[in-house]
Amino acid sequence: MKTTLKRAMGRASASNGNGRPIFPPSPPTPMTRYRQPEPPRRGAWQLVTMIFLWTVLVALIVGAAAGGAAYLKGHQFVEAISPKTKSEIAAAKRLDLADPSQPTTALVIGTDRRKGFQAELTGRSDTLILVRADPINKSLSLLSFPRDLIVTVKCAGHPDVQERINYAFSECGASGSIDTVRALTGLPINYYVTVNFRGFMDLVNNLGGVWLDVDHRYLCDEANCPGVAKINLWPGYQRVNASNALAYVRYRHFDSDIFRNARQQLFLKALKQQISSQLGIDTVLSIANAIENNVVVGRGGNKALDVKTLSDYLFFAHRLPSGHVFQSRIQNLTGYNTLSAPAEDIAAAVHDFVQPDVKAPEKARDVAFGIKHRTRALRPKDVSTTVLNGNGVTGSAANAAYELGQRGYNVLTPPTGQPQNAPRFNYFRTTVYYDAAQPRAKAAAAQLADLFGDADVKALPATMTSLANGALATVVVGQNFHGTIASAPVDQTPKKEPAQVTLNPSLTRTELLSLRRRVPFRLELPRFVASFSKLEFDAPIRAYAIKRGYKAVRLTFATGMNEYWGIQETNWDQAPALADANFTHAIHRRQFSLYYTGAHLHMVVLRENGATYWVVNTILDSLSNETMLAIARGLQPLPK
């Protein structure tokens, strides 16, 4: 069968340019306009835009860090991707000015614009993704908008219209997309990036392929899928070339868009791992050459692009802590040819985009393992604080004091007759001073500093003792304070639940015993499998050469509803996928590495006997964290 089901996952909330929560427009009424069906959508657009982000990231990191030709190449590269046409320059003028100390948002637009005399034709935006770099909580957030989502389309000089969101680019180019997404989300947009589809194959080829974990057998040819793109992939961790990568990210012949989006996200993650594992200037510069003719980047504030600004952002993304890339999606989408979502679900998606829970992996691990922590957080009412103006902007201290009071903090004022001002007005960064003579004052200051993002924590100097008025912590607001403090992220930590597993070692024992002599390491038998699982029909257990000199075995299990989980066993311990585990945990003297996607445990890796044994979740992470751990703990070495 071939399904075209359209759905999405995730939650999130909205804030305007000042960070205050707002709601997007009410859900639109059904359209009365009828149009010819659009050409088939290209499902890999989302991936292409993300490939741009990571490959440009590495290109500019190397270009900015190196001297001579590489540095010159960096300037040539920035010039090549700067806006040049009238419409591109006009779009840049509609962007908001970015503050380097605050989160920055870019709108990435995937288009089918052509070269030559057709270059001024706007084409269509098959992909719209907001990307937010947050230096405060050190995170990178992504929020995708389905191309068929009905919204209020904003286009300067035209009346507002209820249409598909990609209509904005068709009618008004990048300017229309910027205005429409800004109105929908209430968020400032500081950069825009337009990307076309042509560079995909070159990018993957210049990397020499991408190491990717394929969850099950993908086969589509003239016999079983006439008239659609061909694909022929076996399950297991493997290096895929450009044509196979393209087939993988576009595939949805026997599932739906929700699975295709998940495949694209997994490929993006694999791509980042690949780039990090082979950071070399020759490869990077060849990738940059492929990007130059396919990408345009506009910057807000009537400022031109420069190597330093881009490299600063890209260094930030390259150095993100493990697990600090977050994907938000709009929940409860309904429709077929057109999609709609309740206003509260769009607001929820924006909130998760703006305030991702960066501690989600740690909290999820603690729940699964039953780890209890003594809370070190102080109750707001037990934290006394005085707020002083250190930037000279009228009302700054009053605004900050009001925000803290709304959170329940005990806000004091300087002694009678003294203004609410610091001794000087040249603070750029907000600074929180703690009274070292009082217990837990430093912890209170750190807690307050988190609310102000990029804030310093220091001991209270004697010159400010009288202004502090006995407070545990004294906040001096700097120039990087813009009237609001950080809102709390939504806690999405899953509750602990029993593992959904079945004891069934006989399911794979016979096949694994027959493969023992084909691999140079000790195989392990899964004693427990996820409940209701069965071995995949097409490729249940596969032995293959994963890399020259190394062997692997892949076990693939089907759970129903087009979902598959697997166990990968190999003596190659340098796979890019094994880098950057969130945690390593010992269970009965065995070491397990845990890899989370947000609060979901995507992979557990056991290292012993000179090999690695991976338990890999479905592409939708449908197995619970407890189920994943139970399967991994149940792995048992086969007799020699």
mmCIF file of N, CA, C and O in Angstrom, residues 323 326 357 359-365 367-368 491-495 595-602 621 623-625:
data_model
loop_
_atom_site.group_PDB
_atom_site.id
_atom_site.type_symbol
_atom_site.label_atom_id
_atom_site.label_comp_id
_atom_site.label_asym_id
_atom_site.label_seq_id
_atom_site.Cartn_x
_atom_site.Cartn_y
_atom_site.Cartn_z
ATOM 1 N N GLY A 323 23.541 16.078 23.285
ATOM 2 C CA GLY A 323 22.106 16.065 23.555
ATOM 3 C C GLY A 323 21.467 17.434 23.603
ATOM 4 O O GLY A 323 20.301 17.552 24.005
ATOM 5 N N PHE A 326 17.588 20.167 19.852
ATOM 6 C CA PHE A 326 16.209 19.806 20.153
ATOM 7 C C PHE A 326 15.315 20.054 18.942
ATOM 8 O O PHE A 326 15.474 21.051 18.230
ATOM 9 N N ASP A 357 13.948 21.697 27.296
ATOM 10 C CA ASP A 357 14.381 21.185 28.594
ATOM 11 C C ASP A 357 15.742 20.515 28.421
ATOM 12 O O ASP A 357 15.848 19.344 28.062
ATOM 13 N N LYS A 359 17.801 19.515 30.498
ATOM 14 C CA LYS A 359 18.106 18.462 31.468
ATOM 15 C C LYS A 359 17.253 17.214 31.264
ATOM 16 O O LYS A 359 17.248 16.313 32.106
ATOM 17 N N ALA A 360 16.525 17.174 30.129
ATOM 18 C CA ALA A 360 15.626 16.038 29.883
ATOM 19 C C ALA A 360 16.351 14.693 29.898
ATOM 20 O O ALA A 360 15.866 13.741 30.526
ATOM 21 N N PRO A 361 17.515 14.535 29.234
ATOM 22 C CA PRO A 361 18.187 13.229 29.289
ATOM 23 C C PRO A 361 18.567 12.820 30.710
ATOM 24 O O PRO A 361 18.375 11.666 31.099
ATOM 25 N N GLU A 362 19.090 13.757 31.493
ATOM 26 C CA GLU A 362 19.499 13.430 32.855
ATOM 27 C C GLU A 362 18.297 13.028 33.706
ATOM 28 O O GLU A 362 18.345 12.043 34.460
ATOM 29 N N LYS A 363 17.205 13.771 33.590
ATOM 30 C CA LYS A 363 16.015 13.453 34.380
ATOM 31 C C LYS A 363 15.416 12.115 33.955
ATOM 32 O O LYS A 363 14.958 11.337 34.801
ATOM 33 N N ALA A 364 15.422 11.846 32.649
ATOM 34 C CA ALA A 364 14.889 10.566 32.169
ATOM 35 C C ALA A 364 15.742 9.400 32.669
ATOM 36 O O ALA A 364 15.223 8.349 33.044
ATOM 37 N N ARG A 365 17.065 9.586 32.661
ATOM 38 C CA ARG A 365 17.951 8.532 33.182
ATOM 39 C C ARG A 365 17.675 8.275 34.655
ATOM 40 O O ARG A 365 17.580 7.124 35.107
ATOM 41 N N VAL A 367 14.951 8.735 36.334
ATOM 42 C CA VAL A 367 13.678 8.043 36.515
ATOM 43 C C VAL A 367 13.844 6.553 36.230
ATOM 44 O O VAL A 367 13.397 5.690 36.997
ATOM 45 N N ALA A 368 14.503 6.227 35.106
ATOM 46 C CA ALA A 368 14.648 4.825 34.707
ATOM 47 C C ALA A 368 15.473 4.025 35.710
ATOM 48 O O ALA A 368 15.191 2.857 35.981
ATOM 49 N N ASP A 491 8.304 20.452 31.728
ATOM 50 C CA ASP A 491 8.941 19.196 32.137
ATOM 51 C C ASP A 491 8.232 18.034 31.442
ATOM 52 O O ASP A 491 7.075 17.747 31.727
ATOM 53 N N GLN A 492 8.941 17.376 30.512
ATOM 54 C CA GLN A 492 8.372 16.260 29.768
ATOM 55 C C GLN A 492 9.026 14.930 30.155
ATOM 56 O O GLN A 492 9.018 13.978 29.389
ATOM 57 N N THR A 493 9.572 14.870 31.366
ATOM 58 C CA THR A 493 10.212 13.637 31.814
ATOM 59 C C THR A 493 9.181 12.514 31.887
ATOM 60 O O THR A 493 8.140 12.672 32.532
ATOM 61 N N PRO A 494 9.437 11.379 31.236
ATOM 62 C CA PRO A 494 8.469 10.279 31.301
ATOM 63 C C PRO A 494 8.414 9.669 32.693
ATOM 64 O O PRO A 494 9.409 9.644 33.420
ATOM 65 N N LYS A 495 7.254 9.202 33.070
ATOM 66 C CA LYS A 495 7.102 8.532 34.355
ATOM 67 C C LYS A 495 7.647 7.107 34.253
ATOM 68 O O LYS A 495 7.616 6.497 33.197
ATOM 69 N N TYR A 595 22.419 6.784 25.047
ATOM 70 C CA TYR A 595 22.288 7.850 24.042
ATOM 71 C C TYR A 595 20.816 8.281 23.993
ATOM 72 O O TYR A 595 19.951 7.501 23.601
ATOM 73 N N TYR A 596 20.563 9.517 24.398
ATOM 74 C CA TYR A 596 19.195 10.020 24.483
ATOM 75 C C TYR A 596 18.886 10.989 23.336
ATOM 76 O O TYR A 596 19.756 11.718 22.862
ATOM 77 N N THR A 597 17.630 10.991 22.930
ATOM 78 C CA THR A 597 17.068 12.049 22.106
ATOM 79 C C THR A 597 16.031 12.740 22.979
ATOM 80 O O THR A 597 14.930 12.226 23.168
ATOM 81 N N GLY A 598 16.395 13.881 23.551
ATOM 82 C CA GLY A 598 15.529 14.499 24.531
ATOM 83 C C GLY A 598 15.384 13.568 25.727
ATOM 84 O O GLY A 598 16.365 13.105 26.305
ATOM 85 N N ALA A 599 14.134 13.261 26.095
ATOM 86 C CA ALA A 599 13.889 12.368 27.230
ATOM 87 C C ALA A 599 13.790 10.909 26.813
ATOM 88 O O ALA A 599 13.579 10.037 27.664
ATOM 89 N N HIS A 600 13.953 10.621 25.517
ATOM 90 C CA HIS A 600 13.791 9.253 25.015
ATOM 91 C C HIS A 600 15.145 8.582 24.822
ATOM 92 O O HIS A 600 16.053 9.144 24.203
ATOM 93 N N LEU A 601 15.268 7.385 25.327
ATOM 94 C CA LEU A 601 16.498 6.603 25.187
ATOM 95 C C LEU A 601 16.505 5.961 23.806
ATOM 96 O O LEU A 601 15.758 5.017 23.544
ATOM 97 N N HIS A 602 17.349 6.482 22.922
ATOM 98 C CA HIS A 602 17.362 5.981 21.545
ATOM 99 C C HIS A 602 18.297 4.786 21.369
ATOM 100 O O HIS A 602 18.021 3.906 20.559
ATOM 101 N N ASP A 621 11.258 6.175 18.429
ATOM 102 C CA ASP A 621 11.568 5.947 19.841
ATOM 103 C C ASP A 621 10.334 5.474 20.607
ATOM 104 O O ASP A 621 10.025 5.954 21.705
ATOM 105 N N LEU A 623 9.781 2.434 21.908
ATOM 106 C CA LEU A 623 10.060 1.574 23.058
ATOM 107 C C LEU A 623 10.389 2.464 24.258
ATOM 108 O O LEU A 623 11.175 3.403 24.143
ATOM 109 N N SER A 624 9.808 2.142 25.406
ATOM 110 C CA SER A 624 10.051 2.949 26.600
ATOM 111 C C SER A 624 11.506 2.820 27.041
ATOM 112 O O SER A 624 12.217 1.870 26.670
ATOM 113 N N ASN A 625 11.961 3.780 27.838
ATOM 114 C CA ASN A 625 13.327 3.745 28.337
ATOM 115 C C ASN A 625 13.585 2.482 29.153
ATOM 116 O O ASN A 625 14.655 1.867 29.066
#
